Every structure is written in C-alpha cells, then in structure tokens.
Coordinates of C-alpha atoms and ligand atoms in Angstrom, one line a residue:
M1 CA -13.4 23.6 1.1
K2 CA -13.1 20.2 2.7
D3 CA -13.5 20.0 6.5
F4 CA -15.0 17.6 9.0
H5 CA -18.5 18.9 8.3
S6 CA -18.1 18.3 4.5
F7 CA -16.6 14.8 5.2
L8 CA -19.5 13.8 7.4
S9 CA -22.2 15.1 5.0
D10 CA -20.5 13.5 2.0
L11 CA -20.2 10.2 3.9
R12 CA -23.9 10.3 4.8
A13 CA -24.8 11.0 1.2
E14 CA -22.5 8.5 -0.5
C15 CA -22.1 5.8 2.1
P16 CA -25.3 6.0 4.2
R17 CA -24.7 2.6 5.8
D18 CA -21.3 3.7 7.0
V19 CA -22.8 6.2 9.5
L20 CA -24.8 5.0 12.5
T21 CA -26.8 7.9 14.0
V22 CA -28.1 7.5 17.5
S23 CA -30.9 10.0 18.0
D24 CA -32.1 8.7 21.4
P25 CA -30.7 10.6 24.3
V26 CA -27.7 8.8 25.8
D27 CA -26.5 9.8 29.3
D28 CA -24.0 7.0 30.0
P29 CA -20.6 8.3 28.9
F30 CA -19.2 4.8 28.4
V31 CA -21.8 4.0 25.7
P32 CA -19.8 5.3 22.7
N33 CA -16.9 3.0 23.5
A34 CA -19.1 0.1 24.4
M35 CA -20.8 0.4 21.0
A36 CA -17.5 0.8 19.2
S37 CA -16.3 -2.3 21.1
E38 CA -19.3 -4.3 19.9
L39 CA -18.9 -3.0 16.3
D40 CA -15.2 -3.8 16.2
R41 CA -16.0 -7.3 15.0
L42 CA -17.5 -6.0 11.8
E43 CA -15.5 -5.8 8.6
R44 CA -16.6 -2.2 8.2
P45 CA -17.6 -0.7 11.5
P46 CA -19.7 2.5 11.0
L47 CA -18.8 6.0 12.2
L48 CA -21.0 6.8 15.3
V49 CA -22.9 10.0 15.7
F50 CA -24.7 10.7 19.0
E51 CA -27.1 13.5 18.5
D52 CA -28.2 14.0 22.1
F53 CA -25.2 13.0 24.3
C54 CA -24.8 13.6 28.0
G55 CA -26.7 16.9 27.8
G56 CA -24.1 18.4 25.5
D57 CA -24.8 21.2 23.1
M58 CA -23.2 19.6 20.1
P59 CA -23.2 16.2 18.3
F60 CA -20.7 13.7 19.7
V61 CA -18.9 11.7 16.9
T62 CA -16.5 8.8 17.3
N63 CA -15.2 5.7 15.6
V64 CA -14.2 7.8 12.5
F65 CA -11.1 5.7 11.7
A66 CA -12.4 2.2 12.7
S67 CA -12.7 1.2 9.1
R68 CA -9.8 1.1 6.6
D69 CA -12.3 1.4 3.8
R70 CA -13.7 4.6 5.2
L71 CA -10.3 6.1 5.8
A72 CA -9.3 5.3 2.2
W73 CA -12.5 6.8 0.9
A74 CA -11.9 9.9 2.9
I75 CA -8.7 10.6 1.0
G76 CA -10.3 9.6 -2.3
T77 CA -8.8 6.1 -2.8
T78 CA -9.5 2.5 -2.0
R79 CA -8.1 0.1 0.7
D80 CA -6.0 -1.7 -1.9
R81 CA -4.4 1.5 -3.2
F82 CA -4.0 3.1 0.2
H83 CA -0.3 2.7 0.9
N84 CA 0.6 3.7 -2.7
V85 CA -1.5 6.8 -2.6
V86 CA -0.3 7.9 0.8
N87 CA 3.3 7.7 -0.3
E88 CA 2.7 9.4 -3.7
R89 CA 1.1 12.3 -1.9
M90 CA 3.8 12.4 0.8
Q91 CA 6.3 13.0 -2.0
H92 CA 4.3 16.0 -3.3
P93 CA 3.7 18.2 -0.2
L94 CA 1.2 21.0 -0.6
P95 CA 1.9 24.0 1.7
P96 CA -1.0 25.6 3.5
T97 CA -2.5 29.1 2.9
V98 CA -3.3 31.6 5.7
V99 CA -6.6 33.5 5.9
E100 CA -7.7 36.2 8.3
A101 CA -10.3 34.2 10.1
G102 CA -12.6 31.3 9.3
P103 CA -15.4 29.5 11.1
A104 CA -13.0 28.0 13.7
S105 CA -13.2 31.3 15.7
E106 CA -16.9 32.1 15.3
S107 CA -17.1 31.8 19.1
V108 CA -14.1 32.9 21.2
R109 CA -13.7 32.5 24.9
T110 CA -10.6 33.8 26.8
G111 CA -9.6 34.4 30.4
D112 CA -12.2 33.5 33.0
A113 CA -14.7 32.4 30.3
V114 CA -12.5 29.4 29.5
D115 CA -13.8 26.1 30.8
V116 CA -12.6 23.0 28.9
A117 CA -14.9 20.9 31.1
E118 CA -17.9 22.3 29.3
L119 CA -16.8 20.3 26.2
P120 CA -18.3 16.8 25.8
A121 CA -15.0 14.9 26.4
I122 CA -15.7 11.6 28.1
Q123 CA -14.0 9.1 30.4
H124 CA -13.3 6.2 28.0
F125 CA -12.5 3.3 30.3
E126 CA -13.4 2.4 33.9
Q127 CA -9.7 2.7 35.0
D128 CA -9.1 6.1 33.4
A129 CA -8.3 9.0 35.8
G130 CA -11.0 11.1 34.3
R131 CA -12.3 12.7 31.1
Y132 CA -9.9 12.9 28.2
F133 CA -9.6 14.6 24.8
T134 CA -8.4 11.7 22.7
A135 CA -8.6 13.0 19.1
A136 CA -6.5 16.0 20.1
I137 CA -4.0 17.2 17.6
V138 CA -1.4 19.4 19.4
V139 CA 0.2 22.0 17.0
A140 CA 3.4 23.7 18.0
K141 CA 6.5 25.3 16.5
D142 CA 10.1 24.3 16.8
P143 CA 11.6 26.8 19.3
D144 CA 14.7 27.1 17.1
T145 CA 13.6 26.7 13.5
G146 CA 9.8 27.6 13.7
V147 CA 8.9 24.4 11.8
R148 CA 5.4 23.3 12.8
N149 CA 4.6 19.9 14.3
L150 CA 1.3 18.1 14.5
S151 CA 0.9 15.2 16.8
Y152 CA -1.6 13.4 19.0
H153 CA -1.4 13.3 22.8
R154 CA -3.9 12.2 25.3
L155 CA -5.2 15.2 27.3
Q156 CA -6.8 14.9 30.7
I157 CA -9.2 17.5 31.9
K158 CA -7.7 18.8 35.2
G159 CA -9.5 22.1 35.6
P160 CA -11.3 24.8 33.7
N161 CA -8.0 25.8 32.0
R162 CA -5.7 23.0 32.9
L163 CA -4.9 19.8 30.9
G164 CA -2.6 17.0 31.8
A165 CA -0.6 15.7 28.8
S166 CA 1.6 12.8 28.0
L167 CA 4.1 13.4 25.3
H168 CA 4.8 9.7 25.6
S169 CA 5.6 9.0 22.0
R170 CA 8.9 11.0 22.5
G171 CA 8.5 12.5 19.1
H172 CA 9.1 16.0 17.7
L173 CA 6.9 17.8 20.2
W174 CA 8.8 16.2 23.1
D175 CA 12.0 17.4 21.5
Y176 CA 10.6 20.9 21.1
F177 CA 9.4 21.0 24.7
L178 CA 12.8 19.9 26.1
R179 CA 14.6 22.7 24.1
A180 CA 12.0 25.3 25.2
E181 CA 12.4 24.1 28.8
E182 CA 16.2 24.4 28.5
A183 CA 15.8 28.0 27.3
G184 CA 13.3 28.7 30.1
R185 CA 10.5 29.5 27.8
D186 CA 7.0 28.0 27.7
L187 CA 6.0 26.3 24.5
E188 CA 2.9 27.8 22.9
C189 CA 0.6 25.4 21.4
A190 CA -2.9 24.8 20.0
V191 CA -5.1 21.8 20.3
V192 CA -7.2 21.0 17.2
L193 CA -10.4 19.0 18.0
G194 CA -12.1 18.0 14.8
A195 CA -10.6 18.5 11.3
H196 CA -11.0 16.7 8.0
P197 CA -9.8 13.1 8.4
A198 CA -7.0 13.8 5.9
I199 CA -5.6 16.4 8.3
M200 CA -6.1 14.0 11.2
L201 CA -4.3 11.2 9.3
A202 CA -1.4 13.6 8.5
A203 CA -1.0 14.4 12.2
A204 CA -0.4 10.7 12.9
A205 CA 2.2 10.4 10.2
R206 CA 5.9 9.9 10.8
M207 CA 7.8 12.6 9.1
A208 CA 11.3 14.2 9.4
M209 CA 11.7 16.9 12.0
D210 CA 12.2 19.7 9.4
E211 CA 8.9 18.8 7.6
D212 CA 5.6 20.5 8.4
E213 CA 2.7 18.0 8.7
Y214 CA 0.3 20.6 7.3
D215 CA 2.2 20.3 3.9
F216 CA 1.4 16.5 3.9
A217 CA -2.1 17.2 5.1
G218 CA -2.7 19.4 2.1
A219 CA -1.4 16.7 -0.2
L220 CA -3.7 14.1 1.4
L221 CA -6.6 16.5 1.2
G222 CA -5.9 17.4 -2.4
E223 CA -6.0 21.1 -1.6
P224 CA -3.9 23.4 0.6
V225 CA -5.0 23.4 4.2
E226 CA -6.4 26.9 5.0
L227 CA -5.0 28.1 8.3
Q228 CA -5.7 31.0 10.5
R229 CA -3.7 32.5 13.4
C230 CA -4.8 31.7 16.9
V231 CA -6.2 34.5 19.1
T232 CA -3.9 34.2 22.1
V233 CA -0.8 32.3 20.8
D234 CA 1.5 32.4 17.8
V235 CA 0.4 29.2 16.3
E236 CA -1.8 28.4 13.2
V237 CA -4.8 26.1 13.0
P238 CA -7.1 25.0 10.2
S239 CA -9.7 27.8 9.7
T240 CA -12.5 25.2 9.6
S241 CA -11.5 23.3 12.8
E242 CA -14.5 22.3 14.9
I243 CA -12.9 23.4 18.2
V244 CA -9.5 24.8 19.1
L245 CA -7.9 25.0 22.5
E246 CA -5.1 27.6 22.7
G247 CA -2.4 27.6 25.4
K248 CA 1.1 26.6 26.4
L249 CA 3.0 23.6 27.6
A250 CA 4.3 24.9 30.9
V251 CA 8.0 24.5 31.5
G252 CA 9.3 23.3 34.9
V253 CA 5.9 21.8 35.7
R254 CA 5.2 18.1 36.1
E255 CA 2.0 16.6 37.5
D256 CA 0.7 13.0 37.6
E257 CA -1.5 12.2 34.6
G258 CA -3.5 9.0 34.0
P259 CA -4.0 6.2 34.3
F260 CA -5.5 5.9 30.9
G261 CA -6.6 2.9 28.8
E262 CA -3.9 2.8 26.1
Y263 CA -3.7 1.1 22.7
T264 CA -2.1 -1.9 24.4
G265 CA -5.5 -2.7 26.0
Y266 CA -4.1 -1.9 29.4
A267 CA -4.5 1.2 31.6
T268 CA -1.2 3.0 32.2
G269 CA -0.1 5.9 34.4
R270 CA 3.2 6.1 32.5
S271 CA 3.4 9.6 31.3
T272 CA 5.7 12.5 30.7
R273 CA 3.4 14.3 33.2
N274 CA 3.2 17.6 31.2
V275 CA 0.7 20.4 31.7
I276 CA -1.1 22.6 29.1
E277 CA -2.5 25.9 30.5
V278 CA -5.4 26.9 28.3
S279 CA -5.7 30.6 27.4
A280 CA -8.6 30.4 24.9
I281 CA -11.3 28.1 23.4
T282 CA -12.5 29.0 20.0
R283 CA -15.1 27.0 18.0
R284 CA -17.5 27.0 15.2
L285 CA -21.1 27.9 16.1
D286 CA -22.2 24.6 14.6
S287 CA -19.3 22.6 16.0
I288 CA -19.2 18.8 16.2
Y289 CA -17.3 17.1 19.0
V290 CA -14.9 14.5 17.5
D291 CA -13.6 11.8 19.8
N292 CA -11.4 8.8 19.3
V293 CA -12.4 5.7 21.1
A294 CA -8.9 5.1 22.4
G295 CA -7.7 1.8 23.9
H296 CA -7.3 -1.4 22.0
L297 CA -10.1 -0.6 19.5
G298 CA -10.1 -0.2 15.8
D299 CA -10.6 3.6 15.7
H300 CA -7.4 4.2 17.8
L301 CA -5.4 1.4 16.2
V302 CA -6.1 2.3 12.6
L303 CA -5.4 6.0 13.1
G304 CA -2.2 5.2 14.9
R305 CA -0.9 2.8 12.3
A306 CA -2.2 3.7 8.8
A307 CA 0.3 6.3 7.9
K308 CA 3.1 4.4 9.6
E309 CA 2.3 1.3 7.6
A310 CA 2.5 3.3 4.4
Y311 CA 5.9 4.7 5.4
V312 CA 7.4 1.3 6.4
W313 CA 6.0 -0.3 3.3
R314 CA 7.7 2.4 1.1
R315 CA 11.0 2.1 2.9
L316 CA 11.0 -1.7 2.7
R317 CA 10.3 -1.6 -1.0
E318 CA 13.3 0.7 -1.5
V319 CA 15.4 -2.4 -0.7
Y320 CA 13.0 -5.2 -1.7
P321 CA 10.8 -3.9 -4.5
H322 CA 8.9 -7.3 -4.4
V323 CA 7.4 -6.5 -1.0
S324 CA 3.7 -6.6 -1.9
A325 CA 1.9 -5.7 1.3
I326 CA 2.3 -5.1 5.0
N327 CA -0.3 -5.2 7.7
Y328 CA -0.1 -4.3 11.4
P329 CA -3.0 -6.5 12.6
S330 CA -5.3 -5.1 15.4
S331 CA -4.7 -8.2 17.4
G332 CA -1.1 -7.2 17.9
T333 CA -1.8 -3.6 18.8
H334 CA 1.3 -1.9 17.1
Y335 CA 3.6 -4.8 18.0
H336 CA 2.9 -7.3 15.3
C337 CA 3.6 -6.9 11.6
Y338 CA 2.9 -9.2 8.7
V339 CA 4.8 -8.7 5.4
S340 CA 4.3 -10.5 2.1
F341 CA 7.0 -10.6 -0.6
K342 CA 8.5 -12.6 -3.4
K343 CA 11.7 -14.1 -2.1
T344 CA 14.4 -14.4 -4.7
A345 CA 17.3 -15.7 -2.6
E346 CA 17.8 -17.4 0.8
G347 CA 18.8 -15.0 3.6
Q348 CA 16.6 -12.2 2.3
V349 CA 14.0 -12.8 5.0
N350 CA 16.3 -12.1 7.9
H351 CA 17.6 -9.0 6.1
L352 CA 14.0 -7.9 5.6
L353 CA 13.2 -8.6 9.2
S354 CA 16.1 -6.5 10.5
L355 CA 15.1 -3.6 8.2
L356 CA 11.6 -3.7 9.6
F357 CA 12.8 -3.8 13.2
S358 CA 15.1 -0.9 12.5
L359 CA 12.4 1.2 10.8
D360 CA 9.8 0.7 13.5
N361 CA 11.0 -0.1 17.0
Y362 CA 7.4 -0.7 18.1
V363 CA 7.3 -4.0 16.1
K364 CA 8.1 -6.9 18.4
T365 CA 6.9 -9.9 16.3
A366 CA 7.1 -9.9 12.5
V367 CA 6.0 -12.7 10.2
V368 CA 7.2 -12.8 6.6
V369 CA 5.1 -14.7 4.1
D370 CA 5.2 -15.4 0.4
D371 CA 3.1 -13.2 -1.9
D372 CA 0.3 -15.7 -2.3
I373 CA -0.7 -15.0 1.3
N374 CA -3.1 -12.1 2.0
V375 CA -1.5 -10.4 5.0
F376 CA -4.8 -8.6 5.8
D377 CA -6.4 -12.1 6.3
E378 CA -4.9 -13.2 9.7
G379 CA -6.2 -16.7 9.1
Q380 CA -4.0 -17.0 6.0
V381 CA -0.9 -15.8 7.9
M382 CA -1.5 -18.3 10.6
W383 CA -1.9 -21.0 7.9
A384 CA 1.4 -20.0 6.4
M385 CA 3.0 -20.3 9.8
A386 CA 1.4 -23.7 10.4
T387 CA 2.5 -25.2 7.1
R388 CA 5.7 -23.4 6.0
M389 CA 7.6 -22.7 9.2
Q390 CA 9.8 -24.8 11.4
P391 CA 10.8 -23.2 14.7
D392 CA 14.4 -24.6 14.7
R393 CA 15.1 -23.2 11.3
D394 CA 12.9 -20.2 10.8
L395 CA 13.0 -18.0 13.9
L396 CA 15.2 -14.9 14.4
V397 CA 15.5 -13.5 18.0
I398 CA 17.3 -10.3 18.6
P399 CA 17.8 -9.5 22.3
N400 CA 18.1 -6.1 24.1
F401 CA 16.4 -3.9 21.5
I402 CA 14.6 -0.6 22.1
C403 CA 10.8 -1.1 22.0
N404 CA 7.7 0.9 23.1
R405 CA 7.6 1.6 26.8
L406 CA 3.9 0.9 26.9
D407 CA 4.5 -2.7 26.2
P408 CA 3.7 -4.2 29.7
S409 CA 6.1 -7.0 29.1
S410 CA 9.1 -4.8 28.2
R411 CA 11.9 -4.0 30.7
D412 CA 11.3 -0.2 30.7
G413 CA 11.5 0.2 27.0
I414 CA 13.9 -2.7 26.3
G415 CA 12.7 -6.0 24.8
A416 CA 13.5 -8.6 22.2
K417 CA 12.4 -9.0 18.6
L418 CA 11.0 -12.2 17.1
G419 CA 11.2 -12.6 13.4
I420 CA 9.3 -15.6 11.9
D421 CA 10.1 -16.8 8.4
A422 CA 6.9 -18.4 7.1
T423 CA 8.0 -18.3 3.5
T424 CA 8.4 -21.6 1.6
P425 CA 12.0 -22.9 1.9
E426 CA 14.2 -23.6 -1.2
G427 CA 13.2 -26.7 -3.1
W428 CA 9.5 -26.5 -1.9
A429 CA 7.6 -29.1 -3.9
F430 CA 4.1 -28.8 -2.5
Q431 CA 1.2 -27.2 -4.5
R432 CA -1.7 -25.4 -2.9
A433 CA -5.0 -27.1 -3.5
T434 CA -7.1 -24.7 -5.5
L435 CA -10.5 -24.4 -7.3
P436 CA -11.1 -23.1 -10.8
E437 CA -11.8 -19.3 -10.8
A438 CA -14.8 -19.7 -13.1
S439 CA -16.4 -22.1 -10.6
L440 CA -15.8 -19.7 -7.8
V441 CA -17.5 -16.9 -9.7
L442 CA -20.4 -19.2 -10.4
A443 CA -20.6 -20.3 -6.8
R444 CA -20.6 -16.7 -5.5
D445 CA -23.4 -15.9 -7.9
L446 CA -25.5 -18.9 -6.8
L447 CA -24.9 -18.0 -3.1
R448 CA -26.0 -14.4 -3.7
R449 CA -29.2 -15.6 -5.4
H450 CA -30.0 -18.3 -2.8
S451 CA -29.3 -16.3 0.4
Ligands
LIG501 MN1 6.9 16.6 12.9

C-alpha cells in the first residue's frame, strides 16, 4: 500500500539526489524554511529531511512539493504529461475502502493526554503569530449530504487542544461550517498530517461540492485510499496517515488568528478566525512529521497551483483545443498565468482571457503567447511580450472583478484584471532566428564532454 513512508523510501531508492537528509542536530526552527528558500533557485529543489530537529521524537520533512518533477514522479508520470494525467484520473474517480484500523492509530491519546504542542510544528516566518501546522488536510462531512471534503487550512497552535484556523479560501469547508453554525451544531473534523503526496495533491484540487476528494485521491494514487474511522469523531482518515488530529470546528466561536506568512510573500492577519477543539491525537509509532514551507516558496506555491492548473488547462481546452500549455509562474504567486495556444482567428485571445479570468478569480495578470513559446520558461514569455505586443493594441483591462482577498493591492477582494496579448498579430512576416537541430545536438554533446 502506498503511503508517505513508501513514497519517501521509493524516492530515496530511485532518486537519491532528490532527497537532502540533514543528520546534524538542528535547533533553530527557521532553518528548514531558510534552506528551502536557498534551494528555491534550483530547477529541482530536493525534499528535506531533518533527522534530529528541535529535540523532536520524529523526523521533520518539508519541501515535498517544491519540484514539479518530483510531484509528477510521485503520481507516476512526468512533468510534461502532468496536466493530461491529472485530468484523465480526475475523470475516473476511485472510491476509498474502509478498514477496521491501520497504523494511523497505533498510538492514541485522548482527553487530558492531548497536547498538540508536543508535535514538531514550527514557526515559519519571523512575523508569524506562533507555531503552525501548514500541511494540514482538514477532513469534514457536509452537514446536509454527508459528502466528504478535504482542504488545506493553516492551523495555529493556541493550546494543548486548541487550534486557530483560517478557512480563508471560502471553499466547501467554509460552506459546511456556515450551515453547521446555522443549525447550531459543531462541525466534526479530522486533520491529516502526512499522507502520500497523491492524497495531498487531491486535497488541493478544485472539485464540485458533491464530489469526494478521496475518490480523486484514489485515482491519482492508482489504488483506492484505505480509510479508517476516527476514534472520537464520525470522520474517516487514511489508515496509513502519519499523524491525525481529531476534533471539531466550534460554532459561535471566533478568535484572532495570525499573522501568518502567506503565499503572497506577506504576513497577514486576515482570517475567518475559527477554532478547532482537539479531542484526540492518533499517530503511527514510526510517524514522520510532514510540513509545508508556506509563504512565497516553491513547496507552498506548487502544491497550491498544480491541481488548479490542470483543471483550468482542461476547461480552456474544451473551448480552445489548441491551448497547448498553461503555467502559473512562482514569481506571480497565484496571480499570474501564462497560456500558449495556436490562434486561428483574431479576437480569440480576448475570449480566452475572459474564460481564464472567469475560471480562476485569483488570476490578475494573464499573458497569452503563441505555441512556439515555452510558458514554463519565463524568459521566453517576457521575450514574446517584448517583441510581439504593443500596449495600445494588445491590453485588456477589466475593472471591478472579484479577486483573492490576500492580494495586498486589492480593495477588500475587488480588483482589476489585465490580459496581455503577446501573440503575433495577423500578417506577421518576421521569422525567428534559429539553429539547425543537428548542430544543437552536436553542441550539447561537445559541452557535456568538455565540462
Ligand atoms: Mn470539496
């Protein structure tokens, strides 16, 4: 069965250079993020394992999603095929199975024995209000239909059994919570800390409200997710989870939460100010603590956008089958998007841009390029803008549009959209200067042998 343990041991065996293991004792809690920040410049930043971290009793792992190649490898594909494969699997959901009990509950603590502060969660940035669980998948059930939801929320440690939560994405969990609150009932939930990256990726996906993210997780994993019931709440979690926090989102309770260094690169105290009361901690005896570096760093940005990119790519291709690739570059957090396609008529670019803004209201600036441009190479996109775009002809500005509230430049969640048409205009007569492919092959070979 695939779980975080098997993922890590397979990665070590098959891609040893993709894991950086720090065996020296590290007592500075900011070091994992500082290392991830230094590594972010690499094409393929390694996953980080701290074996002896801040006196904790388990390995501390982070930067799992910082590399697109590693994420693709984790679901059995390659970077080039990623969007295709994610969509194929999304269309073939694989429902989970339920077992009596698995390793996730080898150790069970309830009542006064619960102390979330014993777990090696760290403070990620200097401005943060405290220690946060950042790779925390919150699992809950729709209070009316019972459909499960998996989603990420930053969770601040506030006491032995108290977590501050922001349901800031205003997604399905937020909707569940409002309905539970209206009915005057707490919303039971479980927090999964550490699962196979396929499950972690599914939890970041955008799906319809009546779809269970575990079904998609199974499809991504290539086998049904094996679930077990929680000990103190009516919620199911993967039976091989590293650590599980059980509890409830308290109704009628709001408390300050944050500030926290968000994906925008800024610390923010904007929060839905929810509270989770923890009733149990269950874990494997050999548990690994899985963190996400948070902030404006690759691990956080790739996890946040990978499944969304795949979704937007598929929807755009329903209208324009010649959309070849899309990329949300890290430089633009989740607010910039580059799209390449083969234009067949004038006017299509503005149509494509409006589709994109409608599908994802986080996108603020979108650049559309021809399909000879590699949207994953930001330099090529800038070159297309420099040579194929004229601002008086090729810009589309849409005012007063909903956007993400965490954009510091927005007016409380209202902003404008900028579409940039960097495709060649009709009647374009210029040819790219190129080199013969055979000469490039020869040159690469010579460089390899002379370096
Ligand atoms: Mn959902």
